[in-house]
PDB file of C-alpha atoms and ligand atoms in Angstrom:
ATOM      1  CA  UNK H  96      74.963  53.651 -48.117  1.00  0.00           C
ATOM      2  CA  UNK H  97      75.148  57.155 -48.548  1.00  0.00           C
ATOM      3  CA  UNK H  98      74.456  59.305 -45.698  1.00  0.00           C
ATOM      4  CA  UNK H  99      73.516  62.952 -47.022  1.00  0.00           C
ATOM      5  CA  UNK H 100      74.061  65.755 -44.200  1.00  0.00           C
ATOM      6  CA  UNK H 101      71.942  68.722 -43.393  1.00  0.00           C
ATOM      7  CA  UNK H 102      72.630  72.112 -44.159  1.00  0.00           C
ATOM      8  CA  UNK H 103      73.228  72.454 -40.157  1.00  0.00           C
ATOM      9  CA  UNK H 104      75.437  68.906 -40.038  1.00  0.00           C
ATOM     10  CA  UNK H 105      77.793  70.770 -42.777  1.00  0.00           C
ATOM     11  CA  UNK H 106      77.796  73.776 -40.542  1.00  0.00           C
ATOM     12  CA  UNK H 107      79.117  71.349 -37.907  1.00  0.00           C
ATOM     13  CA  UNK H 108      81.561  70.188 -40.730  1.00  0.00           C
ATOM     14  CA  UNK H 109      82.630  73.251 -41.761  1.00  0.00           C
ATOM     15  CA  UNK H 110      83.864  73.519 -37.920  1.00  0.00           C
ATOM     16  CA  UNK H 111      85.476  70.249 -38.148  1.00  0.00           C
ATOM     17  CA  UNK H 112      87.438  70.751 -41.362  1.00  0.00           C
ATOM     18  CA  UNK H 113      88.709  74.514 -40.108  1.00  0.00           C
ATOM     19  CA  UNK H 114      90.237  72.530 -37.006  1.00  0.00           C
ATOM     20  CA  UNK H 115      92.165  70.916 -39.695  1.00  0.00           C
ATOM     21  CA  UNK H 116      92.859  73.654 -42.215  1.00  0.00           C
ATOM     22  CA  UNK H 117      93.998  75.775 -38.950  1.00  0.00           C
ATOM     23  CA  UNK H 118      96.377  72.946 -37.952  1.00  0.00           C
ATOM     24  CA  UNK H 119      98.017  72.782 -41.559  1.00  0.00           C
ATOM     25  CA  UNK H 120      98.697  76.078 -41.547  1.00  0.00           C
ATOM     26  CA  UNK H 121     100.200  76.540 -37.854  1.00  0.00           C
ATOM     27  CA  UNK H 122     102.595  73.517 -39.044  1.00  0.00           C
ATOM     28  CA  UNK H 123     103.732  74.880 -42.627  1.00  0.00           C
ATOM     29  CA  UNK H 124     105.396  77.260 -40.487  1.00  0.00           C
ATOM     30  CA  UNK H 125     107.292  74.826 -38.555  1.00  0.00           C
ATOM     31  CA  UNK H 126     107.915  72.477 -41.874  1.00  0.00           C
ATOM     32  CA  UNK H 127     111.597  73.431 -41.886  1.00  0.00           C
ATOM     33  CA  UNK H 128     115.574  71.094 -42.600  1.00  0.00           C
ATOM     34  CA  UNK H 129     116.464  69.731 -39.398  1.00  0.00           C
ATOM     35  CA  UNK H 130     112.882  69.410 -37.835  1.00  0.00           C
ATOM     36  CA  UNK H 131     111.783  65.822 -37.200  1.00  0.00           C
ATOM     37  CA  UNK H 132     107.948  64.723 -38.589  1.00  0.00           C
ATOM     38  CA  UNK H 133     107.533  63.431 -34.699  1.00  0.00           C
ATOM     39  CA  UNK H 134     108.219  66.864 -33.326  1.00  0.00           C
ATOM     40  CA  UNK H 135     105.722  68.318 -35.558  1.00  0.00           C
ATOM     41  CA  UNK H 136     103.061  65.494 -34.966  1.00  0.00           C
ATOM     42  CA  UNK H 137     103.208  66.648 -31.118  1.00  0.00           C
ATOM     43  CA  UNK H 138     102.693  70.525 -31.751  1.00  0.00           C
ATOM     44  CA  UNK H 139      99.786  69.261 -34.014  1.00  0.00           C
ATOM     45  CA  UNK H 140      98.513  66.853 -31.452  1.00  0.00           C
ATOM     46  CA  UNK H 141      98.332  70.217 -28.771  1.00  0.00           C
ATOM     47  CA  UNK H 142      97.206  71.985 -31.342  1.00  0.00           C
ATOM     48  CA  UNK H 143      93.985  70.236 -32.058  1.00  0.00           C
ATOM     49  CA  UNK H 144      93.413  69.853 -28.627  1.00  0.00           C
ATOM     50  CA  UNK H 145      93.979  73.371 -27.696  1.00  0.00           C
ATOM     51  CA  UNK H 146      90.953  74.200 -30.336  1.00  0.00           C
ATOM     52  CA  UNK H 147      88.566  71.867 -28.581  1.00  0.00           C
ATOM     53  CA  UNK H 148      88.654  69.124 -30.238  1.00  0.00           C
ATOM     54  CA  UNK H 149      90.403  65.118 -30.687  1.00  0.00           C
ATOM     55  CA  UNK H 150      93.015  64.251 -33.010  1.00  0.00           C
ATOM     56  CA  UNK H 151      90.925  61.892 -35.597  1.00  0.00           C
ATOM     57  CA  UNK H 152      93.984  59.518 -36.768  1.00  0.00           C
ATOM     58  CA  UNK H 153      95.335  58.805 -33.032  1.00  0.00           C
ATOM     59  CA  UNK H 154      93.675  55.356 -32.290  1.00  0.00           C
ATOM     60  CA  UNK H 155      91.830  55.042 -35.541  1.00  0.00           C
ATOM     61  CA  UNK H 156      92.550  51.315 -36.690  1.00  0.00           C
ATOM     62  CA  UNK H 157      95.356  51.440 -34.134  1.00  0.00           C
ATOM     63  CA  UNK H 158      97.065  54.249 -35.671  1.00  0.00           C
ATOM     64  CA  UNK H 159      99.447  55.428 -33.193  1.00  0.00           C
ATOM     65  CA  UNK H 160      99.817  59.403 -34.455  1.00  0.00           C
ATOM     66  CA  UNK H 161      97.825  62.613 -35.176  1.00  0.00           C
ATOM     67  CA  UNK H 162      99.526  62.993 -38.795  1.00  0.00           C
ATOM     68  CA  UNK H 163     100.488  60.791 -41.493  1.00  0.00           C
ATOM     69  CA  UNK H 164     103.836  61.645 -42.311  1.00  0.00           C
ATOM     70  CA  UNK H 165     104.627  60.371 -45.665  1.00  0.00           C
ATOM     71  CA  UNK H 166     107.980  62.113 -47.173  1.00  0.00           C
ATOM     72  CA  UNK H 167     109.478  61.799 -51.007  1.00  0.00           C
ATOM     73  CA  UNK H 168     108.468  58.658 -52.076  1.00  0.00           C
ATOM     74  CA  UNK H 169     105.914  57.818 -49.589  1.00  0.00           C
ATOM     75  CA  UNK H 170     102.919  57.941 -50.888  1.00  0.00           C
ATOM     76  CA  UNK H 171     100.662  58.041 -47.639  1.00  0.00           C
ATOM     77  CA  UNK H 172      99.906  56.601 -44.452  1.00  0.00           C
ATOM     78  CA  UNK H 173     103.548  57.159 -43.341  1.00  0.00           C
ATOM     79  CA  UNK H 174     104.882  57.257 -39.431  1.00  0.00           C
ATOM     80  CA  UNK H 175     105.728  60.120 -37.676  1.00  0.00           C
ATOM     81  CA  UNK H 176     109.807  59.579 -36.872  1.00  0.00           C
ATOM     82  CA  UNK H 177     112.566  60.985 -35.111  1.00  0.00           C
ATOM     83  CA  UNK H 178     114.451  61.716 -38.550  1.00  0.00           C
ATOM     84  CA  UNK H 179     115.090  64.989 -39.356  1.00  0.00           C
ATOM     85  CA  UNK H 180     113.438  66.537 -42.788  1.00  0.00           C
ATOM     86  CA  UNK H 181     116.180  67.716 -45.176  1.00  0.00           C
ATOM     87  CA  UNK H 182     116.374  70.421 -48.141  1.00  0.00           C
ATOM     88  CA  UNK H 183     114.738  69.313 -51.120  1.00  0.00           C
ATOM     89  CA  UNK H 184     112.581  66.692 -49.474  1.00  0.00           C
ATOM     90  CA  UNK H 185     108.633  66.818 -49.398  1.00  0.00           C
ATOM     91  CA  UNK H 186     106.573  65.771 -47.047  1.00  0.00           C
ATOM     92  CA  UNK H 187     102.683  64.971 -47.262  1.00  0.00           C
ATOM     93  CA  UNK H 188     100.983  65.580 -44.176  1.00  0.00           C
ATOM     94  CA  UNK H 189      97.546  64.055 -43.548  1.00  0.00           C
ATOM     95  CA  UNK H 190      95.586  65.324 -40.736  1.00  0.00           C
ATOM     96  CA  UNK H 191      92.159  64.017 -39.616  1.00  0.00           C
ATOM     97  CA  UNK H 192      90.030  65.892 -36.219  1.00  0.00           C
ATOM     98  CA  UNK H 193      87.039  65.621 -34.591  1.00  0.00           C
ATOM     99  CA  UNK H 194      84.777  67.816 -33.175  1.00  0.00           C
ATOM    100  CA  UNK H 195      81.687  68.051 -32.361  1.00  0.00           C
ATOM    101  CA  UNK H 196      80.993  64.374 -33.271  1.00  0.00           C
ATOM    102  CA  UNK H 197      82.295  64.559 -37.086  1.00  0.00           C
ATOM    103  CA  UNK H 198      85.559  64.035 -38.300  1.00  0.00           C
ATOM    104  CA  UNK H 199      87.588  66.879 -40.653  1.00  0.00           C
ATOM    105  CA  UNK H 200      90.259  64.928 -42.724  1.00  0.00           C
ATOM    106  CA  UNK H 201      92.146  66.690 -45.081  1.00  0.00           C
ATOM    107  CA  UNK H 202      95.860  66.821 -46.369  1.00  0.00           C
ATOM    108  CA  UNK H 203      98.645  69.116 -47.946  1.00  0.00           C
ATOM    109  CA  UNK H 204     102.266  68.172 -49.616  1.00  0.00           C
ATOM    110  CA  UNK H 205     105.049  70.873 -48.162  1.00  0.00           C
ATOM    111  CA  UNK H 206     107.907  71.382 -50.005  1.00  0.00           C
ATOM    112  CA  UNK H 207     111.049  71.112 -47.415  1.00  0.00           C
ATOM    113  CA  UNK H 208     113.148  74.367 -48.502  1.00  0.00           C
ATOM    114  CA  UNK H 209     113.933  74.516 -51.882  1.00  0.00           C
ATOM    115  CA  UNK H 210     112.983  71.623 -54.108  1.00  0.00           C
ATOM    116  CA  UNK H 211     113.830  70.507 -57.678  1.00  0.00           C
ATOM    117  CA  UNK H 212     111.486  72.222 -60.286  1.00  0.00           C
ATOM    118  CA  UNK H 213     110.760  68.551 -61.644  1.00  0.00           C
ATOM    119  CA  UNK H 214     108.950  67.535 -57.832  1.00  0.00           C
ATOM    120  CA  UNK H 215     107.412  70.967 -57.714  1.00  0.00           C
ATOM    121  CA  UNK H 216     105.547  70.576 -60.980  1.00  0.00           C
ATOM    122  CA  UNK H 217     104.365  67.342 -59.537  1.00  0.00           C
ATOM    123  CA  UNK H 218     103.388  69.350 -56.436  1.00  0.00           C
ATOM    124  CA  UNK H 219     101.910  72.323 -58.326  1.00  0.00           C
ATOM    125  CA  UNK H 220      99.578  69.492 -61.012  1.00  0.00           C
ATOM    126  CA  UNK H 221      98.492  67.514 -58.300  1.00  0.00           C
ATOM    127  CA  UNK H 222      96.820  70.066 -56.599  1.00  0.00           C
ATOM    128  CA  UNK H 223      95.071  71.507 -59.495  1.00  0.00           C
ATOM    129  CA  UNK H 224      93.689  68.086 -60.480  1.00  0.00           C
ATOM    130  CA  UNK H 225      92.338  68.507 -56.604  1.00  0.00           C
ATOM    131  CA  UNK H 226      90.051  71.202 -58.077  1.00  0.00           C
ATOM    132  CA  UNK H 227      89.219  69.078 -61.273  1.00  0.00           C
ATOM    133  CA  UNK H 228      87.981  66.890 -59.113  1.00  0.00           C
ATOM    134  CA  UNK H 229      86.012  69.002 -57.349  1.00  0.00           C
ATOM    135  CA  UNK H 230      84.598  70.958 -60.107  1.00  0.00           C
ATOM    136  CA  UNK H 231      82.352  67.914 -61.211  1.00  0.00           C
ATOM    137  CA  UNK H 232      81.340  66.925 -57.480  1.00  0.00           C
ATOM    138  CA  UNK H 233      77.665  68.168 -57.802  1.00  0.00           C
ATOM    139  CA  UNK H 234      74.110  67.447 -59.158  1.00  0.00           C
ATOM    140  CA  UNK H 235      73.844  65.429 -61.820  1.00  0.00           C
ATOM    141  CA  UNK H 236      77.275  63.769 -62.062  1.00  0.00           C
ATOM    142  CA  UNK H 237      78.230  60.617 -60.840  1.00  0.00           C
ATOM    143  CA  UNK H 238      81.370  59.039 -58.989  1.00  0.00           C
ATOM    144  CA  UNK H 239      83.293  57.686 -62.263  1.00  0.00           C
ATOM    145  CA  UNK H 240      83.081  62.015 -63.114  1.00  0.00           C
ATOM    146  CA  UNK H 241      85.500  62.886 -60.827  1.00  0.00           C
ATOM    147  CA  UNK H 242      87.689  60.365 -60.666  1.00  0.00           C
ATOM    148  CA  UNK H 243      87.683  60.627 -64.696  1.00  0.00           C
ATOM    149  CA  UNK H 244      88.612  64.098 -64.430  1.00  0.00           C
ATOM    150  CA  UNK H 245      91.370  63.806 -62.075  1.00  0.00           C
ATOM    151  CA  UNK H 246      93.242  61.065 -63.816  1.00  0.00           C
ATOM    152  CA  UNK H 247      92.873  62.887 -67.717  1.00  0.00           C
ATOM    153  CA  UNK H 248      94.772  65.976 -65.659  1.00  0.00           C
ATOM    154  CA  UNK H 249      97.083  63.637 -64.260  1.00  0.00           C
ATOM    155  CA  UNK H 250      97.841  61.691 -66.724  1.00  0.00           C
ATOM    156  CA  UNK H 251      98.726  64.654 -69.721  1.00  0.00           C
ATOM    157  CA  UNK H 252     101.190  65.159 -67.408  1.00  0.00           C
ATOM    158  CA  UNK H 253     103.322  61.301 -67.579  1.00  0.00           C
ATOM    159  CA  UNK H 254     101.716  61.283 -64.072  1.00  0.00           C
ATOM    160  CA  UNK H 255     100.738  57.696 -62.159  1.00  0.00           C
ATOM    161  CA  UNK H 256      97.360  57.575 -60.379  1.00  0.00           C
ATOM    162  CA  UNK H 257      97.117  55.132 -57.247  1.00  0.00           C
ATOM    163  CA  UNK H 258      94.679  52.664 -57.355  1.00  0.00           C
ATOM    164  CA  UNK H 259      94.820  51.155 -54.133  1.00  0.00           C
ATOM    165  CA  UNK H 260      93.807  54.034 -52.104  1.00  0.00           C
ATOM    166  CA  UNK H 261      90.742  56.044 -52.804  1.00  0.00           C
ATOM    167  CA  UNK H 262      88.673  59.291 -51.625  1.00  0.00           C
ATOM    168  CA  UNK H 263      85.841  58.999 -49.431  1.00  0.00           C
ATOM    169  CA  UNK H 264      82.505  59.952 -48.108  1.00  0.00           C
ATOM    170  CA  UNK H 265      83.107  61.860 -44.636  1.00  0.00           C
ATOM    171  CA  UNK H 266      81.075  62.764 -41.404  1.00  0.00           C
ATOM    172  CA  UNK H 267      80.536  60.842 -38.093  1.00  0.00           C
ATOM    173  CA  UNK H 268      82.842  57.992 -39.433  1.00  0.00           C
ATOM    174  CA  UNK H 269      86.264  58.824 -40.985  1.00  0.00           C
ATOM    175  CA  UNK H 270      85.329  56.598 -43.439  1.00  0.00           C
ATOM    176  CA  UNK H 271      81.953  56.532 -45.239  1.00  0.00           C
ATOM    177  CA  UNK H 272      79.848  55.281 -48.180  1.00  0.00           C
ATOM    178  CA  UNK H 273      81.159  55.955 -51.278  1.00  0.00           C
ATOM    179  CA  UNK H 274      84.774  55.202 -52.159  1.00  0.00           C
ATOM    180  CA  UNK H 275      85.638  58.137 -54.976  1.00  0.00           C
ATOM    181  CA  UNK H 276      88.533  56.704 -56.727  1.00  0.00           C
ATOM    182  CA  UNK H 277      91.318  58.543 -58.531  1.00  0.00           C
ATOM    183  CA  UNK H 278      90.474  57.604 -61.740  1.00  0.00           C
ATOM    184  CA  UNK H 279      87.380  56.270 -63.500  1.00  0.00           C
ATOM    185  CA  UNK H 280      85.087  56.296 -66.490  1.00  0.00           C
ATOM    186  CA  UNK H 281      82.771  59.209 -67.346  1.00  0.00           C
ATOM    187  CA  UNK H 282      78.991  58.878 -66.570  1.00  0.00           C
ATOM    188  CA  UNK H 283      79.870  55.727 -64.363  1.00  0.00           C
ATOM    189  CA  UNK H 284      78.687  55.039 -60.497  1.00  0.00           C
ATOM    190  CA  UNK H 285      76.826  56.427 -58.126  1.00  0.00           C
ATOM    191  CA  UNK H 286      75.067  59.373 -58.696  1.00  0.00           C
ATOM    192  CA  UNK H 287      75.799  62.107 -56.718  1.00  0.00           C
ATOM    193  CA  UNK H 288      73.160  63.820 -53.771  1.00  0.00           C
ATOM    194  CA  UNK H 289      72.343  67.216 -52.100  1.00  0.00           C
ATOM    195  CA  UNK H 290      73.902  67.067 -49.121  1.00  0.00           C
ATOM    196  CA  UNK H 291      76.494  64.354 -49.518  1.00  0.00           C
ATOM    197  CA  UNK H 292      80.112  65.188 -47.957  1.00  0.00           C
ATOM    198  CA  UNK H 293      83.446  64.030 -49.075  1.00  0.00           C
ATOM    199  CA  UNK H 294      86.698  63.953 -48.790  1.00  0.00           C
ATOM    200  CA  UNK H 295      88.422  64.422 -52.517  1.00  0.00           C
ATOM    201  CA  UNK H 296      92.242  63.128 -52.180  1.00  0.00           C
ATOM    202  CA  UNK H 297      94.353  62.706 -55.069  1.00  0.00           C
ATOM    203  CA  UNK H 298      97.561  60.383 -54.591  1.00  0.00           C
ATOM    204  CA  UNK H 299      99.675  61.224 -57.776  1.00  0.00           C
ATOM    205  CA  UNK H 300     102.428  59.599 -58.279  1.00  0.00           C
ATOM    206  CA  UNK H 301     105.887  61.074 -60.563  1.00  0.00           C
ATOM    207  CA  UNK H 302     106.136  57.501 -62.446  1.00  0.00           C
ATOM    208  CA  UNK H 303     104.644  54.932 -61.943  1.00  0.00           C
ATOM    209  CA  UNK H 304     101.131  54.277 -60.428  1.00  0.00           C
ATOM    210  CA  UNK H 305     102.058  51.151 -58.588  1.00  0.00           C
ATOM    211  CA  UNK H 306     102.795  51.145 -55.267  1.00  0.00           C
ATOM    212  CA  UNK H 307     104.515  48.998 -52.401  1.00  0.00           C
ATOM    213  CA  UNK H 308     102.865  48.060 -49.270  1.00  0.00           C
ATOM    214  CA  UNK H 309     105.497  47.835 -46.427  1.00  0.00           C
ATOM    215  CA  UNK H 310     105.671  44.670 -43.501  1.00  0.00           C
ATOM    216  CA  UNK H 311     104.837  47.965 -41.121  1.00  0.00           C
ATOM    217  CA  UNK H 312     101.112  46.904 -42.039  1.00  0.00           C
ATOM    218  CA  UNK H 313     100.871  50.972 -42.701  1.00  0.00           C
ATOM    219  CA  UNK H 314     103.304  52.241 -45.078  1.00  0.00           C
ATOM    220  CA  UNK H 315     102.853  52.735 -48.653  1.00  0.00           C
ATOM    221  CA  UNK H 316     105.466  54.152 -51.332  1.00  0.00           C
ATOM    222  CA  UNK H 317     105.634  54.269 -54.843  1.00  0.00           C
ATOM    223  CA  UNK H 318     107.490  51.485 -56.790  1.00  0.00           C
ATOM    224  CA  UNK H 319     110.297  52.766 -58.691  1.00  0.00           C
ATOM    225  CA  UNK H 320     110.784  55.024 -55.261  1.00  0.00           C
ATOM    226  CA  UNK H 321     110.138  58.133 -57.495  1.00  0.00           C
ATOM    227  CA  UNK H 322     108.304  60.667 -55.100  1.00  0.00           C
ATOM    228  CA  UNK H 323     104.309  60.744 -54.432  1.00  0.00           C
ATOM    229  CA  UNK H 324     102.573  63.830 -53.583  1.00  0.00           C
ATOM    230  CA  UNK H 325      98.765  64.102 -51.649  1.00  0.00           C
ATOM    231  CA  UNK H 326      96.567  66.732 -51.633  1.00  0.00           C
ATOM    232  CA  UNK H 327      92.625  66.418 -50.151  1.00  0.00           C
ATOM    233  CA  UNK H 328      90.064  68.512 -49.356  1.00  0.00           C
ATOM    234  CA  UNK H 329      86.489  68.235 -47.514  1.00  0.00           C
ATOM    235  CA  UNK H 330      83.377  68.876 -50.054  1.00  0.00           C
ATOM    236  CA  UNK H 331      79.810  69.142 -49.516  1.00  0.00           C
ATOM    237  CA  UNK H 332      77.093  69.244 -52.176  1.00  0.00           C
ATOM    238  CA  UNK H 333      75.376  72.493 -51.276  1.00  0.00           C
ATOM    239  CA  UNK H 334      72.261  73.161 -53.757  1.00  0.00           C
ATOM    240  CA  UNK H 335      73.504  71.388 -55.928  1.00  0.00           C
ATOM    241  CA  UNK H 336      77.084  72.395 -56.422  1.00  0.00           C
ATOM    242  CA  UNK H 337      80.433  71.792 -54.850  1.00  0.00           C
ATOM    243  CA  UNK H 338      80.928  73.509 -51.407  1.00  0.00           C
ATOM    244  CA  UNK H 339      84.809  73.543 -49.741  1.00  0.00           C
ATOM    245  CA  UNK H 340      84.857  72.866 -46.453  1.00  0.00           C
ATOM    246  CA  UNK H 341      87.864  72.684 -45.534  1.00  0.00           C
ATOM    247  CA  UNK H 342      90.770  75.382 -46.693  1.00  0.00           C
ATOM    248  CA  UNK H 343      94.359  75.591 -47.646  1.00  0.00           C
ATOM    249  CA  UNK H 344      94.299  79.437 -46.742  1.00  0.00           C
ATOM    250  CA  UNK H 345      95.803  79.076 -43.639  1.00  0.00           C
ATOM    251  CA  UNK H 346      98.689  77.511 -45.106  1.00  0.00           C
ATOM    252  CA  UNK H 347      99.842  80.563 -47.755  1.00  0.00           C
ATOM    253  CA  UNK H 348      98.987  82.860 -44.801  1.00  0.00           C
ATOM    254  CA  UNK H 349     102.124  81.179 -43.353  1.00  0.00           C
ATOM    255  CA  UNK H 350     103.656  81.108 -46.401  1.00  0.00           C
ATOM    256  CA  UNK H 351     103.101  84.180 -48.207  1.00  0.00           C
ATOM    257  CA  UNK H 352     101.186  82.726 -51.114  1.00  0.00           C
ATOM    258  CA  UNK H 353      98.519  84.090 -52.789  1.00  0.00           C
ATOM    259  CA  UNK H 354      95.954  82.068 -54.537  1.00  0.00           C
ATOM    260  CA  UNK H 355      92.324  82.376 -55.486  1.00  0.00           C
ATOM    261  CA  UNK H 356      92.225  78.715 -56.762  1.00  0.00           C
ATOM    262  CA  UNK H 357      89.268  78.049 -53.533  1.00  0.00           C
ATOM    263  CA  UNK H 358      86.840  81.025 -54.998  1.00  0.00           C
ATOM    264  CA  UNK H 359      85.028  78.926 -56.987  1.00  0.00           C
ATOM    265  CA  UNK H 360      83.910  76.556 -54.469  1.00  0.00           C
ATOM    266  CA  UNK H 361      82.288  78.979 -52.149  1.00  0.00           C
ATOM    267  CA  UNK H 362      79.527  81.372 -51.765  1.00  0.00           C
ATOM    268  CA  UNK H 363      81.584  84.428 -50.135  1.00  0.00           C
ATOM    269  CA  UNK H 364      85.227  84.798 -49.680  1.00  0.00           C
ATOM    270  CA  UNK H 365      86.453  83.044 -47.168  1.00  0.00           C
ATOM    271  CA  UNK H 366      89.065  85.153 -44.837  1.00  0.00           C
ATOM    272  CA  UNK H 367      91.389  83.927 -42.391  1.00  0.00           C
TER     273      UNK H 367
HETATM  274 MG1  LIG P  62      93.325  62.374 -45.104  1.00  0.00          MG
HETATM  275 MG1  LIG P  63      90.828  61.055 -46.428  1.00  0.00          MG
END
């Protein structure tokens, strides 16, 4: 079952997912060669808990970290470990927090240094088929919309779409009513509702779509070990039409990037 939010619930969100977006972009500072994904998941831990709230992974199904730290070919739902990152690698980092009773849950792919212009393509399409995505998220479209538009994108491109893992509806539970898959059929599924929140995650994969589940219980990477990237963001349907809750603006702060790709998906400018 759905459960729609009020207007002041996705206030609360809103709060929830900055937590998040803040996080991100405090840690693509510190994504660096030579830094290890476990160092990083402790500054985010403090982090989160220096802005008043919990970290939303730690504990969840046993989950022993704040982030999912799923480099190259991982695809997500990776360990934090004691290995250093190297040039060239990337790394998807998946952060979930909650505060004030509802969960933020959103995720970014980093490139490690320079990369090879083949895995940032893959970086640079799988993030616009995040906004695809979220483009038909709103009134009158249903489920099969979105996940339709993100795998057409994806898929122009000689691009794999995961199938095992899916989007999500998002608030007091990490995990809510409906599963919005990567991929789908136009005008199919639920219909979407005024005040429904989600979280809107495409797992692209450089070849092939299939994907290897490791004995870890946790662990997933792509099949032919060709690397995976992950971006998400946290939507709400806000009179009608797509609302971003969440941000990557803290993250090309740190970076130096500018970007107006989130415009379009809010009411004012958002400045951080
Ligand atoms: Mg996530
Ligand atoms: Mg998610």
């Amino acid at each position: 079952m759905i459960i729609p939010k009020s207007k002041e619930e996705i206030e609360l969100m809103r709060e929830s997912a900055l937590v998040v977006s803040k996080t991100l972009g405090m840690l693509a500072k510190e994504v660096k060669p030579g830094v290890t994904t476990l160092y990083l998941d402790k500054l985010a831990e403090d982090f989160i808990r220096s802005e008043g709230a919990i970290p939303g992974f730690l504990g969840l199904y046993d989950f022993p970290n704040t982030l999912c730290m799923s480099p190259n070919e991982q695809v997500v739902h990776g360990f934090p470990t004691t290995e250093p990152l190297r040039e060239g690698d990337i790394i998807s980092i998946d952060c979930g927090a909650i505060k004030n009773e509802f969960y933020g849950d959103h995720a970014y792919t980093f490139a490690v240094g320079e990369i090879d212009p083949e895995t940032e393509k893959l970086l640079q399409v799988t993030k616009e088929s995040l906004y695809v995505g979220i483009k038909e998220f709103r009134i009158g479209n249903r489920i099969g919309d979105v996940g339709y538009a993100i795998q057409k994108y994806t898929e122009n491109h000689g691009y794999g779409v995961v199938r095992e893992l899916v989007g999500h509806g998002l608030g007091r539970k990490m995990h809510e009513d409906p599963e919005m898959p990567n991929y789908g059929k136009r005008g199919r599924g639920k219909k979407f509702i005024e005040g429904m929140v989600v979280a809107i995650e495409p797992m692209i994969n450089m070849g092939t779509h299939k994907i290897r589940q490791h004995s870890d219980g946790w662990t997933i990477t792509t099949l032919d070990k060709k690397p995976s990237a992950h971006f998400e963001h946290n939507v709400a349907i806000v009179d009608g039409k797509p609302e971003l809750l969440s941000t990557f603006k803290y993250i090309y702060k740190a970076l130096g990037i500018e970007s107006d790709e989130e415009e379009p998906f809010r009411k004012e400018p958002l400045v951080v």
